[in-house]
Structure formats: structure tokens, C-alpha cells
Amino acid sequence: MLELIQMEMTPKERLAAYARGEEVDRIPTTLSAGETGCLHLLGIPICDYYFSADIMVRIESFLADSTGADNLGMGLGLRTVPEALGCKLAYPETSVSYVEEPALKSLDEVEGRPHVDVRKDGRLPIMIEAFQRLQDKYGDVRTMGSGLAGPFTTAATLYGVERFLKATRKNPEGVHRLMQYATDCVVECCRDLHEILGIGFSLSEPVASKDLVSKRQFNEFFVPYLRQCVERMSEFQNVPSLHICGHTNDRWSEVVECGISGFWVDNCESLCDLKNAHGSNIGISGNVAPVDVLRNGTQEAIAASVRDCIEQAADNPRGFTLCPGCTTPVGTSLDNMIAFMNAAATYGRGARKGCMPQGLQSA
């Protein structure tokens, strides 16, 4: 197994110092790999992960200790809240869960529908237990957080993505009612979990890319509810960041104007272009290709891609976090994850917000 380069600072020390504008031992670096990236390494079926706090704690501990990535905590992901609201999920052994049956057969069913109770609905009580155990184990050295689907993707999941997108044309009033319901549920879930655990949340909106929705649909049904979500979440946690899979460059301005703190873009987009357009307003995250490079690439290819990402965006005025373009794919080897982290340690050494790291100069 490849040997991990050991760092001087703890993740908690690194992230706090970087946020203050101080020099750190390496660029902040994350791997979103709990549900997808390493269960195969420990011989655990993916379906078992969803229903066991023991396995969640074991996986997060393995990632923390084996890779040294700065993030810690299970992602609620795209389906935890929709499942708690009535979606029926399927749980294969070797791939991630998927929606088998949406919660809503008609948009009229939104009226009077209950919201999420995080202490009893779906798998949320299992995740609360796992979060609490991880805090006890790593709270002194790591800052914990999570992410979940934003209101647009949550609404689409509750009704079925294809029917939801058709309804934006055929029944816009019904979609707006569903969007408000989804927004309320997302915000209240984050608020209630924050009260219990003290953690903050980021948002993911894969359905909002220009690969799926037009700019008109985006402006009418996405923007007002993201803005509302950001404003309401910022009352009890740090301003949330956002991830959108796929192509997004035609809607960057609208996303930034919603008030997000940072934007994690897919590897099909340019970090440099995003930095030049909006780097004075938001932090940037990205964007090594998850499949072609992180999972299937050589260690040399991983190092080259990490260096390219750092060269494009490490001097972003509001900060840069190195990560894959999306979640770490199923089947990624531990050696490739370590190669990713080692390249971050090499090229991202001596990082400071708004400046290129010293590691680039000496590499």
C-alpha cells in the first residue's frame, strides 16, 4: 500500500487557520467517499452501510485515519430526506441506493403533508447516533459536517424527476407549492440536526444543471428557493455552500447572487473561469475527474490533475478546497485516494487563501 504523507496540522487546525488567512501545511482537501468510496475495501456490502451506525463510524474512521482528508461525517446525500418523507428506496449490495417509488402520486398531495421528524423518520436516528459517536472520537481534531439535497432536487425526488420537470410546464403552481414544501423540509431538517449535533450542512442540486433544466426553469423554480434556503439556514449555521453536477457555467451568476459561501463544480467546468468570474465573492471547490482520473487513473495522472486544479484555483481570493468533481466512485482503490492526498500535500504545501502554495514553486 502507498504510504500517506503525514501532515503537521490537524484538520481542525488547518481549516481554522486557512479561514483566518494564515499559511497552512497544505491546501484544504476533502474526499466524499463514505457511501461510495471504501466499503469494498473492508468487504462490507453497500446496503449494510445505510442501516448500521457501527458501520458508518467504522467507515468514517477508516477514511480519516487512512487518508487524512479534512472532512468528517456521513452525508445525508440526495435521498435521506426524501426517504424520510415517504419515498421508497431500493438498496443493492454493490451500488448506492436509488428511488424505487416516489412519495407523491399527485402534486395535490403536498397540502397538509407532514414535515421531517429527525428523531424518528427514516434512517435519520441511525445517522444521529453515528454522528454523536464520531464527535466523541474525533471532536478534538476534526470539524464535522454533512450535506444533503437542496430543495429543487428534493422536490424532484419526491415526485419523480421526469414528472417533476414536465410539471414545471404543465402545472407551475403545483410545482411552486411542492418547492415551498421541499424548502421547508430541507431547512427544518438542517435546523433540527444542528440543534442536536451542532454541525453545519452544504447543499447538492444535481437536477439543477443545464444538462437537465433550461435557464427559464432554473430562474423560476430554482433560484427563489435556493435564496430562501440560504437565508434561512444562515440563521443557525454558517452560510451553506452548493454543489451542482454537470454543466453550470450559464447560471453561475444567479447561483452566486443567492448568497452561497462556496461553489463546488463538476470536472466538466473550469475552476479558472469560475475563479475569474466570481472568486471575489465565493470559495471554490473541485474538481479532479472522479471516474477517469481518481478511480481509473494512474498515480501519475492523479498527481498531474491535482496540480492542474491547484494551479487553476488555489489563489482564489475567497479560498479553495481541493476535491474530486463529485463523490469518490465505487471501486476506487485506497492507493489512488492516498495518491490524491499525497499530491495535495506536495503541490498544496504552504497554502494561504488568495495565494499560490509554496509547493507549486518547488515541485
Tab-separated table of C-alpha atoms in Angstrom:
chain	number	residue	atom	x	y	z
A	1	MET	CA	0.000	0.000	0.000
A	2	LEU	CA	1.156	3.511	-0.804
A	3	GLU	CA	2.419	5.425	2.235
A	4	LEU	CA	0.465	8.535	3.228
A	5	ILE	CA	2.458	11.746	3.700
A	6	GLN	CA	1.886	12.816	7.298
A	7	MET	CA	0.919	16.431	7.914
A	8	GLU	CA	1.821	18.773	10.773
A	9	MET	CA	-1.624	20.243	11.466
A	10	THR	CA	-4.870	18.543	12.436
A	11	PRO	CA	-7.820	19.083	10.070
A	12	LYS	CA	-9.475	21.352	12.646
A	13	GLU	CA	-6.319	23.467	12.996
A	14	ARG	CA	-5.799	23.606	9.217
A	15	LEU	CA	-9.312	24.704	8.324
A	16	ALA	CA	-9.494	27.313	11.082
A	17	ALA	CA	-6.109	28.824	10.181
A	18	TYR	CA	-6.878	28.837	6.461
A	19	ALA	CA	-10.191	30.599	7.099
A	20	ARG	CA	-8.284	33.298	9.036
A	21	GLY	CA	-5.965	33.851	6.070
A	22	GLU	CA	-2.951	32.191	7.689
A	23	GLU	CA	-0.476	29.864	5.993
A	24	VAL	CA	-1.222	26.160	6.483
A	25	ASP	CA	0.714	22.956	5.902
A	26	ARG	CA	-1.341	22.035	2.817
A	27	ILE	CA	-4.356	23.181	0.856
A	28	PRO	CA	-7.699	22.088	2.400
A	29	THR	CA	-8.590	18.775	0.765
A	30	THR	CA	-11.697	16.592	1.000
A	31	LEU	CA	-12.839	13.172	-0.231
A	32	SER	CA	-16.578	12.469	-0.317
A	33	ALA	CA	-16.187	8.722	-0.067
A	34	GLY	CA	-18.189	7.257	2.825
A	35	GLU	CA	-21.158	5.778	0.996
A	36	THR	CA	-19.303	5.046	-2.233
A	37	GLY	CA	-15.563	5.062	-1.892
A	38	CYS	CA	-14.283	2.452	0.520
A	39	LEU	CA	-16.876	-0.091	1.649
A	40	HIS	CA	-15.413	-2.556	-0.859
A	41	LEU	CA	-12.012	-2.136	0.775
A	42	LEU	CA	-13.402	-3.552	4.025
A	43	GLY	CA	-15.614	-6.185	2.422
A	44	ILE	CA	-18.861	-4.512	3.521
A	45	PRO	CA	-21.930	-4.629	1.216
A	46	ILE	CA	-23.104	-1.107	0.445
A	47	CYS	CA	-26.657	-1.969	1.511
A	48	ASP	CA	-25.464	-2.741	5.066
A	49	TYR	CA	-23.934	0.728	5.456
A	50	TYR	CA	-27.289	2.518	5.392
A	51	PHE	CA	-28.720	0.748	8.420
A	52	SER	CA	-25.790	0.484	10.830
A	53	ALA	CA	-24.301	3.231	12.977
A	54	ASP	CA	-21.431	0.813	13.702
A	55	ILE	CA	-20.543	0.573	10.019
A	56	MET	CA	-20.903	4.318	9.459
A	57	VAL	CA	-18.494	5.022	12.314
A	58	ARG	CA	-16.105	2.341	11.074
A	59	ILE	CA	-16.084	3.726	7.520
A	60	GLU	CA	-15.613	7.359	8.550
A	61	SER	CA	-12.850	6.341	10.970
A	62	PHE	CA	-11.125	4.331	8.249
A	63	LEU	CA	-11.230	7.295	5.844
A	64	ALA	CA	-9.991	9.731	8.475
A	65	ASP	CA	-7.125	7.529	9.611
A	66	SER	CA	-6.119	6.161	6.186
A	67	THR	CA	-6.339	9.287	4.010
A	68	GLY	CA	-6.142	12.275	6.349
A	69	ALA	CA	-8.826	14.121	4.347
A	70	ASP	CA	-10.183	17.215	6.069
A	71	ASN	CA	-13.873	16.279	6.015
A	72	LEU	CA	-15.611	14.021	8.536
A	73	GLY	CA	-19.220	12.900	8.739
A	74	MET	CA	-21.802	10.972	6.784
A	75	GLY	CA	-23.524	12.824	4.003
A	76	LEU	CA	-27.291	12.758	4.145
A	77	GLY	CA	-26.939	12.692	0.382
A	78	LEU	CA	-29.705	13.018	-2.165
A	79	ARG	CA	-32.187	10.526	-0.760
A	80	THR	CA	-32.166	10.528	3.069
A	81	VAL	CA	-34.708	13.338	3.446
A	82	PRO	CA	-36.948	12.154	0.556
A	83	GLU	CA	-36.974	8.679	2.106
A	84	ALA	CA	-37.952	10.132	5.481
A	85	LEU	CA	-40.795	11.917	3.658
A	86	GLY	CA	-42.163	8.741	2.082
A	87	CYS	CA	-40.061	7.759	-0.940
A	88	LYS	CA	-39.426	4.020	-1.207
A	89	LEU	CA	-35.748	3.217	-1.799
A	90	ALA	CA	-34.013	0.102	-3.086
A	91	TYR	CA	-30.711	-0.960	-1.510
A	92	PRO	CA	-28.462	-3.037	-3.797
A	93	GLU	CA	-25.437	-4.834	-2.363
A	94	THR	CA	-22.856	-3.363	-4.734
A	95	SER	CA	-24.171	0.071	-5.685
A	96	VAL	CA	-25.770	3.034	-3.957
A	97	SER	CA	-29.450	3.265	-3.090
A	98	TYR	CA	-31.968	4.526	-5.615
A	99	VAL	CA	-35.618	5.591	-5.584
A	100	GLU	CA	-37.946	2.711	-6.324
A	101	GLU	CA	-41.164	4.659	-5.806
A	102	PRO	CA	-41.634	8.433	-5.318
A	103	ALA	CA	-43.563	9.668	-2.303
A	104	LEU	CA	-46.128	11.659	-4.301
A	105	LYS	CA	-48.502	10.461	-6.986
A	106	SER	CA	-50.056	13.917	-7.402
A	107	LEU	CA	-48.953	17.448	-6.624
A	108	ASP	CA	-52.237	17.860	-4.751
A	109	GLU	CA	-50.850	15.535	-2.048
A	110	VAL	CA	-48.438	18.258	-0.874
A	111	GLU	CA	-51.149	20.110	1.026
A	112	GLY	CA	-51.050	19.241	4.729
A	113	ARG	CA	-48.244	16.710	4.315
A	114	PRO	CA	-46.105	16.288	7.474
A	115	HIS	CA	-42.521	17.515	7.650
A	116	VAL	CA	-39.460	15.515	8.735
A	117	ASP	CA	-39.057	14.415	12.344
A	118	VAL	CA	-35.304	13.793	12.551
A	119	ARG	CA	-35.619	11.770	15.754
A	120	LYS	CA	-37.848	9.088	14.273
A	121	ASP	CA	-38.211	9.286	10.466
A	122	GLY	CA	-36.311	7.129	8.005
A	123	ARG	CA	-32.666	6.429	8.741
A	124	LEU	CA	-32.054	9.759	10.479
A	125	PRO	CA	-31.956	8.299	14.030
A	126	ILE	CA	-29.214	5.869	12.919
A	127	MET	CA	-27.202	8.732	11.462
A	128	ILE	CA	-27.635	10.851	14.600
A	129	GLU	CA	-26.142	8.041	16.677
A	130	ALA	CA	-23.205	7.694	14.272
A	131	PHE	CA	-22.560	11.457	14.267
A	132	GLN	CA	-22.540	11.554	18.060
A	133	ARG	CA	-20.083	8.683	18.273
A	134	LEU	CA	-17.774	10.307	15.718
A	135	GLN	CA	-17.874	13.566	17.662
A	136	ASP	CA	-16.810	11.711	20.797
A	137	LYS	CA	-13.969	10.067	18.888
A	138	TYR	CA	-12.629	12.919	16.727
A	139	GLY	CA	-14.110	16.132	18.111
A	140	ASP	CA	-10.764	17.445	19.368
A	141	VAL	CA	-9.031	17.222	15.998
A	142	ARG	CA	-11.739	17.340	13.321
A	143	THR	CA	-14.689	19.534	12.416
A	144	MET	CA	-17.737	17.538	11.385
A	145	GLY	CA	-20.307	18.449	8.765
A	146	SER	CA	-22.722	16.964	6.271
A	147	GLY	CA	-24.515	17.661	3.028
A	148	LEU	CA	-27.911	16.935	1.583
A	149	ALA	CA	-30.070	17.532	-1.459
A	150	GLY	CA	-31.291	21.092	-1.798
A	151	PRO	CA	-34.966	21.934	-2.297
A	152	PHE	CA	-35.033	21.535	-6.103
A	153	THR	CA	-33.552	18.037	-6.119
A	154	THR	CA	-35.593	17.052	-3.044
A	155	ALA	CA	-38.806	18.147	-4.761
A	156	ALA	CA	-37.882	16.283	-7.948
A	157	THR	CA	-37.139	13.131	-5.969
A	158	LEU	CA	-40.421	13.286	-4.062
A	159	TYR	CA	-42.460	13.452	-7.270
A	160	GLY	CA	-40.154	11.669	-9.728
A	161	VAL	CA	-37.647	13.672	-11.759
A	162	GLU	CA	-39.297	13.218	-15.163
A	163	ARG	CA	-42.801	14.065	-13.923
A	164	PHE	CA	-41.408	16.993	-11.926
A	165	LEU	CA	-39.692	18.534	-14.945
A	166	LYS	CA	-42.799	18.094	-17.095
A	167	ALA	CA	-44.906	19.705	-14.368
A	168	THR	CA	-42.780	22.873	-14.475
A	169	ARG	CA	-44.505	23.487	-17.825
A	170	LYS	CA	-47.904	21.878	-17.255
A	171	ASN	CA	-48.588	22.729	-13.598
A	172	PRO	CA	-46.260	25.525	-12.435
A	173	GLU	CA	-48.458	26.454	-9.461
A	174	GLY	CA	-48.320	22.886	-8.194
A	175	VAL	CA	-44.554	22.831	-8.605
A	176	HIS	CA	-44.220	26.051	-6.617
A	177	ARG	CA	-46.242	24.509	-3.783
A	178	LEU	CA	-44.003	21.443	-3.841
A	179	MET	CA	-40.895	23.629	-3.935
A	180	GLN	CA	-42.004	25.522	-0.833
A	181	TYR	CA	-42.740	22.262	0.958
A	182	ALA	CA	-39.322	20.842	-0.015
A	183	THR	CA	-37.597	24.062	1.069
A	184	ASP	CA	-39.306	23.976	4.459
A	185	CYS	CA	-38.369	20.314	4.952
A	186	VAL	CA	-34.709	20.818	3.996
A	187	VAL	CA	-34.291	23.871	6.225
A	188	GLU	CA	-36.097	22.326	9.190
A	189	CYS	CA	-34.123	19.083	8.904
A	190	CYS	CA	-30.836	21.006	8.933
A	191	ARG	CA	-32.030	23.191	11.815
A	192	ASP	CA	-33.124	20.264	13.950
A	193	LEU	CA	-29.954	18.258	13.305
A	194	HIS	CA	-27.871	21.349	14.044
A	195	GLU	CA	-29.647	21.730	17.382
A	196	ILE	CA	-28.870	18.111	18.257
A	197	LEU	CA	-25.354	17.806	16.798
A	198	GLY	CA	-24.031	21.338	16.299
A	199	ILE	CA	-22.979	20.626	12.702
A	200	GLY	CA	-23.433	22.621	9.515
A	201	PHE	CA	-24.734	21.493	6.127
A	202	SER	CA	-23.963	22.094	2.478
A	203	LEU	CA	-26.442	21.625	-0.377
A	204	SER	CA	-26.315	19.498	-3.538
A	205	GLU	CA	-28.537	20.150	-6.549
A	206	PRO	CA	-27.701	17.756	-9.416
A	207	VAL	CA	-31.120	18.240	-11.045
A	208	ALA	CA	-30.396	21.964	-11.485
A	209	SER	CA	-27.636	21.642	-14.094
A	210	LYS	CA	-28.155	22.937	-17.606
A	211	ASP	CA	-27.953	19.325	-18.771
A	212	LEU	CA	-31.433	18.824	-17.271
A	213	VAL	CA	-33.225	22.169	-16.940
A	214	SER	CA	-33.419	25.281	-19.071
A	215	LYS	CA	-32.402	28.686	-17.850
A	216	ARG	CA	-36.078	29.654	-17.686
A	217	GLN	CA	-36.930	26.680	-15.471
A	218	PHE	CA	-33.843	27.388	-13.377
A	219	ASN	CA	-34.699	31.039	-12.797
A	220	GLU	CA	-38.348	30.398	-11.968
A	221	PHE	CA	-38.232	27.224	-9.894
A	222	PHE	CA	-34.688	27.007	-8.540
A	223	VAL	CA	-33.331	30.456	-7.763
A	224	PRO	CA	-36.044	31.789	-5.371
A	225	TYR	CA	-35.959	28.668	-3.222
A	226	LEU	CA	-32.167	28.389	-3.092
A	227	ARG	CA	-32.054	32.031	-1.990
A	228	GLN	CA	-34.664	31.348	0.676
A	229	CYS	CA	-32.826	28.219	1.797
A	230	VAL	CA	-29.521	30.076	2.146
A	231	GLU	CA	-31.105	32.946	4.068
A	232	ARG	CA	-32.937	30.670	6.500
A	233	MET	CA	-30.041	28.242	7.052
A	234	SER	CA	-27.666	31.129	7.704
A	235	GLU	CA	-29.701	31.999	10.799
A	236	PHE	CA	-28.444	28.914	12.657
A	237	GLN	CA	-25.227	27.825	10.878
A	238	ASN	CA	-22.507	29.201	8.639
A	239	VAL	CA	-23.675	30.238	5.184
A	240	PRO	CA	-24.058	26.993	3.200
A	241	SER	CA	-22.098	26.101	0.093
A	242	LEU	CA	-23.508	24.422	-3.014
A	243	HIS	CA	-22.604	21.589	-5.399
A	244	ILE	CA	-24.220	21.082	-8.804
A	245	CYS	CA	-23.200	18.172	-11.020
A	246	GLY	CA	-22.799	18.683	-14.742
A	247	HIS	CA	-22.591	21.892	-16.748
A	248	THR	CA	-23.445	25.066	-14.864
A	249	ASN	CA	-21.471	27.934	-16.406
A	250	ASP	CA	-24.538	29.634	-17.903
A	251	ARG	CA	-26.025	30.048	-14.377
A	252	TRP	CA	-23.033	30.889	-12.210
A	253	SER	CA	-24.099	34.494	-11.694
A	254	GLU	CA	-27.572	33.535	-10.490
A	255	VAL	CA	-26.140	30.900	-8.121
A	256	VAL	CA	-23.660	33.345	-6.602
A	257	GLU	CA	-26.347	36.019	-6.205
A	258	CYS	CA	-28.298	33.603	-3.994
A	259	GLY	CA	-25.675	34.247	-1.319
A	260	ILE	CA	-23.891	30.884	-1.102
A	261	SER	CA	-20.493	30.798	0.615
A	262	GLY	CA	-18.849	28.442	-1.852
A	263	PHE	CA	-19.427	26.550	-5.094
A	264	TRP	CA	-18.213	23.004	-5.781
A	265	VAL	CA	-18.280	22.467	-9.548
A	266	ASP	CA	-18.065	19.329	-11.634
A	267	ASN	CA	-14.901	18.459	-13.534
A	268	CYS	CA	-16.594	19.403	-16.825
A	269	GLU	CA	-16.281	23.057	-15.736
A	270	SER	CA	-13.217	25.294	-15.482
A	271	LEU	CA	-12.030	26.257	-11.998
A	272	CYS	CA	-10.041	29.088	-13.527
A	273	ASP	CA	-13.083	30.534	-15.312
A	274	LEU	CA	-15.137	30.328	-12.120
A	275	LYS	CA	-12.370	31.986	-10.135
A	276	ASN	CA	-12.002	34.814	-12.639
A	277	ALA	CA	-15.742	35.411	-12.785
A	278	HIS	CA	-16.770	35.042	-9.136
A	279	GLY	CA	-13.748	34.294	-6.954
A	280	SER	CA	-14.033	37.587	-5.099
A	281	ASN	CA	-17.457	36.526	-3.797
A	282	ILE	CA	-17.285	32.768	-3.119
A	283	GLY	CA	-14.969	29.972	-2.134
A	284	ILE	CA	-14.331	27.398	-4.867
A	285	SER	CA	-14.086	23.601	-4.634
A	286	GLY	CA	-13.087	20.997	-7.204
A	287	ASN	CA	-12.518	19.189	-9.367
A	288	VAL	CA	-10.377	16.151	-10.216
A	289	ALA	CA	-12.324	13.835	-12.555
A	290	PRO	CA	-13.820	11.171	-10.261
A	291	VAL	CA	-14.007	8.212	-12.666
A	292	ASP	CA	-11.405	8.808	-15.384
A	293	VAL	CA	-8.708	10.047	-13.009
A	294	LEU	CA	-9.417	9.267	-9.340
A	295	ARG	CA	-10.752	5.740	-9.849
A	296	ASN	CA	-9.260	4.637	-13.168
A	297	GLY	CA	-6.166	6.812	-13.474
A	298	THR	CA	-2.560	6.077	-12.603
A	299	GLN	CA	-0.939	7.726	-9.607
A	300	GLU	CA	0.947	9.956	-12.036
A	301	ALA	CA	-2.301	11.027	-13.702
A	302	ILE	CA	-3.853	11.779	-10.311
A	303	ALA	CA	-0.867	13.915	-9.323
A	304	ALA	CA	-0.999	15.815	-12.621
A	305	SER	CA	-4.721	16.516	-12.238
A	306	VAL	CA	-4.304	17.657	-8.631
A	307	ARG	CA	-1.526	20.004	-9.707
A	308	ASP	CA	-3.682	21.394	-12.516
A	309	CYS	CA	-6.591	22.105	-10.149
A	310	ILE	CA	-4.286	23.842	-7.670
A	311	GLU	CA	-2.687	25.918	-10.435
A	312	GLN	CA	-6.138	26.991	-11.636
A	313	ALA	CA	-7.737	27.995	-8.361
A	314	ALA	CA	-5.524	27.876	-5.257
A	315	ASP	CA	-5.119	31.664	-5.345
A	316	ASN	CA	-8.870	32.264	-5.285
A	317	PRO	CA	-9.444	35.342	-3.068
A	318	ARG	CA	-12.168	33.622	-1.028
A	319	GLY	CA	-10.302	30.327	-0.743
A	320	PHE	CA	-10.045	26.982	-2.489
A	321	THR	CA	-10.737	23.399	-1.418
A	322	LEU	CA	-9.290	20.564	-3.475
A	323	CYS	CA	-11.686	17.650	-4.051
A	324	PRO	CA	-12.996	15.375	-6.803
A	325	GLY	CA	-15.564	16.767	-9.232
A	326	CYS	CA	-18.223	14.686	-7.483
A	327	THR	CA	-18.300	11.848	-4.937
A	328	THR	CA	-15.496	9.287	-4.932
A	329	PRO	CA	-16.715	6.460	-7.201
A	330	VAL	CA	-17.408	2.895	-6.097
A	331	GLY	CA	-14.322	0.781	-6.739
A	332	THR	CA	-11.678	3.476	-6.143
A	333	SER	CA	-8.543	1.935	-4.656
A	334	LEU	CA	-7.090	3.132	-1.379
A	335	ASP	CA	-3.762	3.699	-3.140
A	336	ASN	CA	-5.443	6.121	-5.548
A	337	MET	CA	-7.076	8.013	-2.683
A	338	ILE	CA	-3.719	8.230	-0.926
A	339	ALA	CA	-2.079	9.363	-4.175
A	340	PHE	CA	-4.676	12.142	-4.349
A	341	MET	CA	-3.927	13.224	-0.765
A	342	ASN	CA	-0.155	12.989	-1.279
A	343	ALA	CA	-0.361	15.192	-4.371
A	344	ALA	CA	-2.338	17.702	-2.305
A	345	ALA	CA	0.414	17.612	0.330
A	346	THR	CA	3.121	18.096	-2.317
A	347	TYR	CA	1.655	20.776	-4.585
A	348	GLY	CA	-0.545	22.369	-1.922
A	349	ARG	CA	2.177	22.752	0.705
A	350	GLY	CA	2.320	26.183	2.347
A	351	ALA	CA	-1.138	27.246	1.159
A	352	ARG	CA	-2.768	30.533	2.091
A	353	LYS	CA	-6.101	31.940	0.971
A	354	GLY	CA	-5.638	34.102	-2.132
A	355	CYS	CA	-2.085	32.867	-2.809
A	356	MET	CA	-0.475	30.065	-4.784
A	357	PRO	CA	1.024	27.437	-2.443
A	358	GLN	CA	4.753	27.157	-1.943
A	359	GLY	CA	4.587	23.545	-3.091
A	360	LEU	CA	3.943	24.611	-6.677
A	361	GLN	CA	7.130	26.658	-6.744
A	362	SER	CA	9.379	23.853	-5.553
A	363	ALA	CA	7.703	20.935	-7.386
